[in-house]
Amino acid sequence: MPNTLAAPITLPCGASLPNRLAKAAMTEGLATPDGRPTPELERLYGIWSDGGAGMLLTGNVIIDKDHLERPGNVIIDREPDADMAARLKSWAQAGTRAGNHLWAQISHGGRQTQKLVNPAPKSSSDVTLALPGGQFAKPSPLTLEEIADLVRRWAIAARALQQAGFTGVQIHGAHGYLISQFLSPRVNLRTDEYGGSLENRARFLRDIVTAVREAVGPEFPISVKLNSADFQKGGFDFEDSLQVVKWLEADSVDLIEISGGTYEQPKLMGAEGMEEVEEQNVAPSTAAREAYFVDFAQAMQAQVSVPLMVTGGFRSRLAMEQALSSGAADVIGLGRPMCLITDAPKQLIEGRSDLPKYEDRLDLIPGWLSFLKRFQTIKAINGFAGVYWFYEQLWTLGRDGRVDESVAPFAAFKRVDARSKAIQKQRA
């Protein structure tokens, strides 16, 4: 089989990615308390730039300081001042130093903003996140004026990033964040032009795409991250997703990343949610494969021509090449492996066959207590603690240029949690 990983791809806007491997977005938590890029972010993305990926996607760049994904996010909620512009430029230079693309993922937490950040978050409607622990407050619906302002902020952020030297942007419409909250009939209970039918629920996303395209011009890559499904009863399903992809193709989007899940059903992270997974009407032609969302992309490719990126679960070179050669995916996203093997793309292109599955040893619940995993709350806590272990690796990479695989998952959880609280205390 030819090395399809190394093949370039030209996007509809005319930009070309040098290969088919991308560093997927992972939240870094390395910005200053007021959301400015730091030398730690530059170090991290310089390391990844040297790692051989054709494109790097940043973690959440937030367009509202009161709706963070977590403390330590980069924030662009207005035209950047001179210091912010200089910091963005330095970050972009570090992240593109090997000739690769660097795209910024632009996002808004909506109701998935923790109480410590905002005890009165906004969302599409007033539906509370169904998670234990009381970390998330009941949201209030955005007004039409507030929706228009957020659309404008997405465009301001995209233009600022383009001017700083980023080579593309991604609009985060997945994983239960604000755009995803509008798309979901389970969360979006509005009765105005932004609620009800799928066309109305997708209006917010499409307004953002239109505004961003006007801000950056026709030759700058715009991507959208979209759930293949929320995997929740009564939620955004695959048929909805396919129709939205068709609309986005018509709206001049250059690459759509197929993902899935929300905080309540965190399928992408491999964590257990608080309810059973809602199965989707998609042929299980690749059910035995390691990648989570290949089947959904395969089904979409039969009906659309916009390039698709698939992220989640890829560990073997063979599975990546099969996904590309079969037409299921145009770009492969790598996330967690690049927290530890920062040059994984280069190694795969040069012939490495497999990447380690570190999740296998991040189990907080020992074997003799495995009966506890019958309880959904215990499953969720166990899965999220493993996620924090990877957060700790990114922190260590950015600060020291190294990883620390010896840190225990619970110790990593405590460190990340303590840093988040300290950052938020400085913000207050």
Short mmCIF file of C-alpha atoms in Angstrom, two decimals:
data_model
loop_
_atom_site.label_atom_id
_atom_site.label_comp_id
_atom_site.label_asym_id
_atom_site.label_seq_id
_atom_site.Cartn_x
_atom_site.Cartn_y
_atom_site.Cartn_z
CA MET A 1 0.00 0.00 0.00
CA PRO A 2 1.44 3.39 -0.94
CA ASN A 3 2.18 5.86 1.84
CA THR A 4 -1.04 7.84 1.64
CA LEU A 5 -0.16 9.61 4.91
CA ALA A 6 2.48 11.68 3.14
CA ALA A 7 0.26 12.82 0.26
CA PRO A 8 -0.61 16.53 0.16
CA ILE A 9 -4.21 17.70 -0.07
CA THR A 10 -5.54 20.86 -1.67
CA LEU A 11 -8.58 22.35 0.03
CA PRO A 12 -11.49 24.05 -1.77
CA CYS A 13 -10.09 27.52 -0.90
CA GLY A 14 -6.84 26.61 -2.69
CA ALA A 15 -4.63 26.14 0.39
CA SER A 16 -2.59 22.95 0.47
CA LEU A 17 -1.78 20.79 3.51
CA PRO A 18 1.62 19.06 3.08
CA ASN A 19 0.36 15.69 4.38
CA ARG A 20 -2.74 13.95 5.73
CA LEU A 21 -1.87 13.97 9.44
CA ALA A 22 -3.12 16.69 11.78
CA LYS A 23 -2.55 17.36 15.45
CA ALA A 24 -6.11 17.42 16.79
CA ALA A 25 -7.30 20.14 19.16
CA MET A 26 -6.59 19.51 22.84
CA THR A 27 -7.21 22.07 25.56
CA GLU A 28 -3.86 23.37 26.82
CA GLY A 29 -4.65 25.59 29.83
CA LEU A 30 -1.40 27.50 29.28
CA ALA A 31 -2.61 31.06 28.71
CA THR A 32 -2.31 33.87 31.25
CA PRO A 33 -5.27 34.41 33.61
CA ASP A 34 -6.59 37.10 31.26
CA GLY A 35 -6.28 34.81 28.24
CA ARG A 36 -3.05 35.87 26.55
CA PRO A 37 -0.68 33.40 24.84
CA THR A 38 2.49 32.58 26.78
CA PRO A 39 6.03 31.33 26.11
CA GLU A 40 4.77 27.93 27.32
CA LEU A 41 2.25 27.82 24.49
CA GLU A 42 4.96 28.82 22.03
CA ARG A 43 7.26 26.07 23.31
CA LEU A 44 4.50 23.46 23.04
CA TYR A 45 3.53 24.38 19.49
CA GLY A 46 7.13 24.72 18.37
CA ILE A 47 7.71 21.14 19.52
CA TRP A 48 4.61 19.97 17.65
CA SER A 49 5.57 21.93 14.54
CA ASP A 50 8.84 20.00 14.46
CA GLY A 51 6.85 16.75 14.77
CA GLY A 52 5.85 16.39 11.12
CA ALA A 53 2.08 17.02 11.11
CA GLY A 54 0.75 18.79 8.03
CA MET A 55 -1.57 20.85 10.22
CA LEU A 56 -1.81 21.69 13.92
CA LEU A 57 -5.13 22.61 15.52
CA THR A 58 -5.01 24.64 18.72
CA GLY A 59 -7.21 24.05 21.73
CA ASN A 60 -10.17 26.32 22.44
CA VAL A 61 -9.63 30.00 21.67
CA ILE A 62 -12.59 31.55 23.46
CA ILE A 63 -14.62 34.51 22.18
CA ASP A 64 -16.20 35.40 25.54
CA LYS A 65 -14.10 35.72 28.70
CA ASP A 66 -17.12 34.72 30.80
CA HIS A 67 -17.62 31.42 28.97
CA LEU A 68 -14.33 29.58 29.11
CA GLU A 69 -13.95 25.90 28.44
CA ARG A 70 -11.58 26.06 31.41
CA PRO A 71 -9.27 28.61 33.06
CA GLY A 72 -6.11 29.02 31.01
CA ASN A 73 -7.87 29.28 27.64
CA VAL A 74 -6.68 31.91 25.16
CA ILE A 75 -9.35 34.60 24.87
CA ILE A 76 -10.04 36.86 21.86
CA ASP A 77 -13.31 38.65 22.57
CA ARG A 78 -12.40 42.02 21.07
CA GLU A 79 -9.91 43.60 18.69
CA PRO A 80 -6.46 42.69 20.12
CA ASP A 81 -4.34 45.38 21.74
CA ALA A 82 -0.66 45.67 20.77
CA ASP A 83 0.53 43.22 23.42
CA MET A 84 -2.08 40.60 22.49
CA ALA A 85 -1.33 40.99 18.78
CA ALA A 86 2.39 40.49 19.43
CA ARG A 87 1.74 37.39 21.56
CA LEU A 88 -0.52 35.87 18.92
CA LYS A 89 2.13 36.52 16.28
CA SER A 90 4.86 34.84 18.35
CA TRP A 91 2.60 31.84 18.94
CA ALA A 92 1.84 31.57 15.22
CA GLN A 93 5.53 31.81 14.30
CA ALA A 94 6.45 29.01 16.70
CA GLY A 95 3.60 26.82 15.51
CA THR A 96 4.45 27.14 11.81
CA ARG A 97 8.25 27.08 12.01
CA ALA A 98 8.52 23.74 10.16
CA GLY A 99 6.32 24.85 7.25
CA ASN A 100 3.12 23.23 8.48
CA HIS A 101 -0.31 24.83 8.85
CA LEU A 102 -1.50 26.17 12.22
CA TRP A 103 -5.25 26.57 12.63
CA ALA A 104 -6.93 28.07 15.70
CA GLN A 105 -10.07 26.45 17.08
CA ILE A 106 -12.55 29.21 18.00
CA SER A 107 -15.13 28.34 20.62
CA HIS A 108 -17.59 29.37 23.38
CA GLY A 109 -18.39 27.20 26.40
CA GLY A 110 -22.08 28.02 26.73
CA ARG A 111 -23.67 25.93 29.47
CA GLN A 112 -20.50 23.82 29.68
CA THR A 113 -18.79 26.70 31.48
CA GLN A 114 -17.95 25.70 35.05
CA LYS A 115 -19.54 27.56 37.97
CA LEU A 116 -16.11 28.70 39.19
CA VAL A 117 -15.82 30.66 35.92
CA ASN A 118 -19.41 31.82 35.58
CA PRO A 119 -22.33 31.01 37.92
CA ALA A 120 -24.79 32.43 35.38
CA PRO A 121 -23.85 31.07 31.91
CA LYS A 122 -25.74 31.62 28.67
CA SER A 123 -26.90 28.93 26.27
CA SER A 124 -29.46 28.34 23.54
CA SER A 125 -32.06 27.63 26.25
CA ASP A 126 -32.28 27.13 30.01
CA VAL A 127 -31.57 23.38 30.01
CA THR A 128 -29.13 22.45 32.80
CA LEU A 129 -26.21 20.11 32.14
CA ALA A 130 -27.09 16.71 33.64
CA LEU A 131 -23.88 15.94 35.50
CA PRO A 132 -23.29 15.22 39.20
CA GLY A 133 -21.24 17.44 41.49
CA GLY A 134 -22.92 20.79 40.93
CA GLN A 135 -20.04 22.13 38.80
CA PHE A 136 -22.34 23.64 36.16
CA ALA A 137 -25.09 26.21 36.75
CA LYS A 138 -28.48 26.50 35.10
CA PRO A 139 -28.04 28.65 31.97
CA SER A 140 -30.27 31.39 30.64
CA PRO A 141 -31.19 31.74 26.95
CA LEU A 142 -29.22 34.14 24.79
CA THR A 143 -31.15 37.07 23.38
CA LEU A 144 -31.18 37.80 19.66
CA GLU A 145 -28.92 40.80 20.29
CA GLU A 146 -26.45 38.61 22.20
CA ILE A 147 -26.47 36.03 19.41
CA ALA A 148 -25.63 38.71 16.85
CA ASP A 149 -22.82 39.98 19.07
CA LEU A 150 -21.32 36.49 19.37
CA VAL A 151 -21.41 36.02 15.60
CA ARG A 152 -19.50 39.29 15.29
CA ARG A 153 -16.95 38.14 17.88
CA TRP A 154 -16.24 34.92 15.99
CA ALA A 155 -15.42 37.04 12.94
CA ILE A 156 -13.22 39.43 14.96
CA ALA A 157 -11.26 36.50 16.41
CA ALA A 158 -10.80 34.86 13.01
CA ARG A 159 -9.52 38.07 11.45
CA ALA A 160 -7.14 38.72 14.37
CA LEU A 161 -5.73 35.20 14.07
CA GLN A 162 -5.28 35.54 10.31
CA GLN A 163 -3.42 38.82 10.79
CA ALA A 164 -1.20 37.19 13.43
CA GLY A 165 -0.02 34.49 11.02
CA PHE A 166 -2.33 31.57 11.71
CA THR A 167 -3.04 29.79 8.45
CA GLY A 168 -6.65 28.76 9.12
CA VAL A 169 -9.40 28.61 11.72
CA GLN A 170 -11.79 25.98 12.97
CA ILE A 171 -15.26 26.82 14.28
CA HIS A 172 -16.00 24.45 17.16
CA GLY A 173 -19.51 23.12 16.63
CA ALA A 174 -19.13 19.85 18.53
CA HIS A 175 -18.75 18.28 21.99
CA GLY A 176 -21.66 20.09 23.60
CA TYR A 177 -20.20 23.61 23.47
CA LEU A 178 -22.39 26.57 22.51
CA ILE A 179 -22.87 25.89 18.79
CA SER A 180 -23.57 22.24 19.59
CA GLN A 181 -26.13 23.42 22.17
CA PHE A 182 -27.95 25.28 19.41
CA LEU A 183 -27.85 22.24 17.12
CA SER A 184 -29.29 19.84 19.70
CA PRO A 185 -33.10 19.54 19.88
CA ARG A 186 -32.61 18.25 23.40
CA VAL A 187 -30.90 21.47 24.55
CA ASN A 188 -32.29 24.05 22.13
CA LEU A 189 -35.91 24.69 23.11
CA ARG A 190 -36.15 28.10 21.44
CA THR A 191 -39.26 29.15 19.53
CA ASP A 192 -37.67 31.93 17.46
CA GLU A 193 -35.66 31.71 14.24
CA TYR A 194 -32.82 29.93 16.08
CA GLY A 195 -34.93 27.05 17.38
CA GLY A 196 -37.33 24.34 16.29
CA SER A 197 -36.46 22.94 12.86
CA LEU A 198 -32.96 21.75 12.03
CA GLU A 199 -32.65 24.66 9.60
CA ASN A 200 -33.32 27.07 12.45
CA ARG A 201 -31.08 25.23 14.94
CA ALA A 202 -28.23 25.34 12.40
CA ARG A 203 -28.74 29.04 11.70
CA PHE A 204 -26.30 30.18 14.44
CA LEU A 205 -23.49 28.02 13.02
CA ARG A 206 -24.19 29.12 9.45
CA ASP A 207 -24.33 32.80 10.47
CA ILE A 208 -20.89 32.36 12.07
CA VAL A 209 -19.45 30.68 8.98
CA THR A 210 -20.77 33.51 6.78
CA ALA A 211 -19.36 36.21 9.06
CA VAL A 212 -15.97 34.50 9.35
CA ARG A 213 -15.73 34.05 5.58
CA GLU A 214 -16.47 37.74 5.06
CA ALA A 215 -13.77 38.60 7.60
CA VAL A 216 -10.95 36.39 6.24
CA GLY A 217 -11.65 36.28 2.50
CA PRO A 218 -12.05 33.39 0.04
CA GLU A 219 -8.51 31.93 0.20
CA PHE A 220 -8.21 31.37 3.97
CA PRO A 221 -9.14 27.88 5.25
CA ILE A 222 -12.27 27.63 7.39
CA SER A 223 -13.00 24.35 9.12
CA VAL A 224 -15.92 23.25 11.28
CA LYS A 225 -15.77 20.59 13.99
CA LEU A 226 -19.13 18.84 14.02
CA ASN A 227 -20.61 15.95 15.96
CA SER A 228 -21.52 12.94 13.85
CA ALA A 229 -24.07 12.56 16.66
CA ASP A 230 -24.47 13.51 20.29
CA PHE A 231 -25.19 9.84 21.11
CA GLN A 232 -27.98 10.94 23.46
CA LYS A 233 -31.67 10.08 23.29
CA GLY A 234 -33.49 12.98 21.64
CA GLY A 235 -30.23 14.70 20.68
CA PHE A 236 -28.48 15.75 17.47
CA ASP A 237 -28.30 12.55 15.41
CA PHE A 238 -26.46 11.34 12.32
CA GLU A 239 -29.20 12.33 9.89
CA ASP A 240 -29.09 15.86 11.32
CA SER A 241 -25.31 15.91 11.04
CA LEU A 242 -25.35 14.80 7.40
CA GLN A 243 -27.76 17.57 6.46
CA VAL A 244 -25.68 20.20 8.29
CA VAL A 245 -22.56 18.97 6.45
CA LYS A 246 -24.38 19.48 3.14
CA TRP A 247 -25.26 23.04 4.15
CA LEU A 248 -21.70 23.76 5.29
CA GLU A 249 -20.34 22.49 1.99
CA ALA A 250 -22.59 24.99 0.23
CA ASP A 251 -21.41 27.69 2.65
CA SER A 252 -17.76 27.36 1.47
CA VAL A 253 -16.34 25.43 4.43
CA ASP A 254 -13.01 23.84 3.46
CA LEU A 255 -12.71 20.95 5.92
CA ILE A 256 -15.15 19.35 8.34
CA GLU A 257 -13.84 17.40 11.30
CA ILE A 258 -16.18 14.57 12.29
CA SER A 259 -16.37 13.91 16.01
CA GLY A 260 -19.06 13.12 18.57
CA GLY A 261 -20.37 13.36 22.10
CA THR A 262 -20.86 15.97 24.82
CA TYR A 263 -19.88 16.34 28.49
CA GLU A 264 -22.94 14.23 29.30
CA GLN A 265 -21.94 11.56 26.79
CA PRO A 266 -18.16 12.04 26.24
CA LYS A 267 -17.71 9.47 23.49
CA LEU A 268 -14.63 11.09 21.93
CA MET A 269 -12.67 11.02 25.19
CA GLY A 270 -13.37 7.33 25.71
CA ALA A 271 -15.08 8.24 28.98
CA GLU A 272 -18.37 6.82 30.15
CA GLY A 273 -21.33 9.19 30.23
CA MET A 274 -24.28 9.43 32.58
CA GLU A 275 -26.64 7.52 30.28
CA GLU A 276 -26.59 4.76 27.72
CA VAL A 277 -25.21 5.56 24.27
CA GLU A 278 -27.96 6.21 21.71
CA GLU A 279 -27.13 4.06 18.69
CA GLN A 280 -27.19 5.67 15.24
CA ASN A 281 -28.52 4.46 11.91
CA VAL A 282 -25.10 3.96 10.30
CA ALA A 283 -23.92 0.75 8.67
CA PRO A 284 -21.28 -0.92 10.91
CA SER A 285 -18.93 -1.67 8.02
CA THR A 286 -15.91 -0.67 10.09
CA ALA A 287 -17.23 -1.44 13.58
CA ALA A 288 -14.18 -3.52 14.42
CA ARG A 289 -11.76 -0.74 13.56
CA GLU A 290 -10.03 1.26 16.21
CA ALA A 291 -11.23 4.71 15.11
CA TYR A 292 -14.45 5.97 16.69
CA PHE A 293 -16.04 7.89 13.82
CA VAL A 294 -14.81 6.30 10.58
CA ASP A 295 -18.21 4.72 9.85
CA PHE A 296 -19.93 8.10 10.07
CA ALA A 297 -17.41 9.75 7.76
CA GLN A 298 -17.71 6.86 5.31
CA ALA A 299 -21.47 7.31 5.18
CA MET A 300 -21.10 11.06 4.68
CA GLN A 301 -18.53 10.75 1.91
CA ALA A 302 -21.13 9.01 -0.25
CA GLN A 303 -23.20 12.20 -0.31
CA VAL A 304 -20.77 15.14 0.00
CA SER A 305 -17.46 16.16 -1.54
CA VAL A 306 -16.15 18.54 1.13
CA PRO A 307 -12.93 17.14 2.68
CA LEU A 308 -13.47 15.34 5.99
CA MET A 309 -11.09 14.97 8.92
CA VAL A 310 -11.62 12.08 11.31
CA THR A 311 -10.25 12.18 14.85
CA GLY A 312 -10.57 9.75 17.71
CA GLY A 313 -8.99 6.40 18.49
CA PHE A 314 -6.48 6.03 15.64
CA ARG A 315 -3.41 4.13 16.83
CA SER A 316 -2.24 1.95 13.91
CA ARG A 317 -0.73 3.16 10.67
CA LEU A 318 -2.69 0.50 8.78
CA ALA A 319 -6.05 1.80 10.03
CA MET A 320 -5.07 5.36 9.10
CA GLU A 321 -4.03 4.35 5.60
CA GLN A 322 -7.18 2.27 5.14
CA ALA A 323 -9.36 5.21 6.19
CA LEU A 324 -7.60 7.44 3.64
CA SER A 325 -7.41 4.98 0.77
CA SER A 326 -11.06 3.92 1.20
CA GLY A 327 -12.17 7.54 1.00
CA ALA A 328 -13.65 7.52 4.51
CA ALA A 329 -11.29 10.32 5.56
CA ASP A 330 -9.18 12.95 3.82
CA VAL A 331 -7.23 13.95 6.95
CA ILE A 332 -6.45 11.92 10.08
CA GLY A 333 -6.47 13.70 13.44
CA LEU A 334 -4.13 12.58 16.22
CA GLY A 335 -4.70 13.79 19.76
CA ARG A 336 -3.55 11.97 22.87
CA PRO A 337 -0.59 10.17 21.29
CA MET A 338 0.95 13.57 20.54
CA CYS A 339 0.91 14.45 24.24
CA LEU A 340 3.73 11.93 24.62
CA ILE A 341 5.12 11.15 21.18
CA THR A 342 5.30 14.68 19.86
CA ASP A 343 6.76 13.61 16.51
CA ALA A 344 4.22 10.82 15.96
CA PRO A 345 3.29 12.11 12.46
CA LYS A 346 6.91 12.04 11.33
CA GLN A 347 7.41 8.55 12.75
CA LEU A 348 4.24 7.24 11.08
CA ILE A 349 5.16 8.70 7.69
CA GLU A 350 8.60 7.12 8.02
CA GLY A 351 7.06 3.71 8.68
CA ARG A 352 6.18 3.33 12.36
CA SER A 353 3.33 0.82 12.55
CA ASP A 354 1.56 1.60 15.83
CA LEU A 355 1.17 4.23 18.53
CA PRO A 356 0.72 3.20 22.18
CA LYS A 357 -2.74 3.22 23.74
CA TYR A 358 -1.89 4.96 27.00
CA GLU A 359 -5.49 4.89 28.16
CA ASP A 360 -5.06 1.22 29.05
CA ARG A 361 -3.05 2.16 32.15
CA LEU A 362 -4.98 5.23 33.25
CA ASP A 363 -7.64 3.31 35.14
CA LEU A 364 -8.30 4.82 38.56
CA ILE A 365 -10.41 1.85 39.65
CA PRO A 366 -8.21 -1.20 40.46
CA GLY A 367 -9.24 -4.64 39.32
CA TRP A 368 -10.55 -5.77 42.69
CA LEU A 369 -12.95 -2.81 42.73
CA SER A 370 -14.12 -3.34 39.15
CA PHE A 371 -17.66 -3.98 40.36
CA LEU A 372 -17.91 -0.21 40.98
CA LYS A 373 -17.86 0.35 37.25
CA ARG A 374 -21.44 -0.80 37.13
CA PHE A 375 -22.34 2.66 38.40
CA GLN A 376 -22.48 5.39 35.74
CA THR A 377 -21.18 8.13 38.08
CA ILE A 378 -18.09 6.05 38.93
CA LYS A 379 -17.52 5.37 35.23
CA ALA A 380 -17.68 9.07 34.42
CA ILE A 381 -15.26 10.06 37.20
CA ASN A 382 -12.84 7.32 36.16
CA GLY A 383 -12.85 8.47 32.53
CA PHE A 384 -12.45 12.18 33.24
CA ALA A 385 -9.53 11.55 35.64
CA GLY A 386 -7.68 9.89 32.75
CA VAL A 387 -8.31 12.98 30.61
CA TYR A 388 -6.62 15.11 33.26
CA TRP A 389 -3.50 12.93 33.01
CA PHE A 390 -3.09 14.10 29.42
CA TYR A 391 -3.69 17.71 30.50
CA GLU A 392 -0.76 17.33 32.87
CA GLN A 393 1.47 16.10 30.03
CA LEU A 394 0.68 19.23 27.99
CA TRP A 395 1.48 21.43 30.97
CA THR A 396 4.85 19.70 31.44
CA LEU A 397 5.64 19.87 27.73
CA GLY A 398 4.89 23.57 27.55
CA ARG A 399 6.76 24.43 30.74
CA ASP A 400 9.76 22.07 30.53
CA GLY A 401 9.73 20.63 27.01
CA ARG A 402 9.34 17.09 28.34
CA VAL A 403 6.68 14.62 29.42
CA ASP A 404 6.25 12.82 32.75
CA GLU A 405 4.65 9.43 32.23
CA SER A 406 5.34 8.47 35.87
CA VAL A 407 2.70 10.83 37.29
CA ALA A 408 -0.30 8.96 38.70
CA PRO A 409 -3.74 9.79 37.24
CA PHE A 410 -5.16 10.99 40.57
CA ALA A 411 -2.09 13.16 41.22
CA ALA A 412 -2.49 14.66 37.73
CA PHE A 413 -6.16 15.32 38.45
CA LYS A 414 -5.32 17.19 41.65
CA ARG A 415 -2.56 19.26 40.00
CA VAL A 416 -4.72 20.32 37.05
CA ASP A 417 -7.66 21.11 39.30
CA ALA A 418 -5.48 23.20 41.64
CA ARG A 419 -3.98 25.17 38.73
CA SER A 420 -7.42 25.87 37.28
CA LYS A 421 -8.66 27.22 40.60
CA ALA A 422 -5.53 29.33 41.04
CA ILE A 423 -5.87 30.82 37.55
CA GLN A 424 -9.53 31.59 38.13
CA LYS A 425 -8.71 33.22 41.49
CA GLN A 426 -6.30 35.55 39.67
CA ARG A 427 -9.01 36.32 37.09
CA ALA A 428 -11.57 37.26 39.74
#
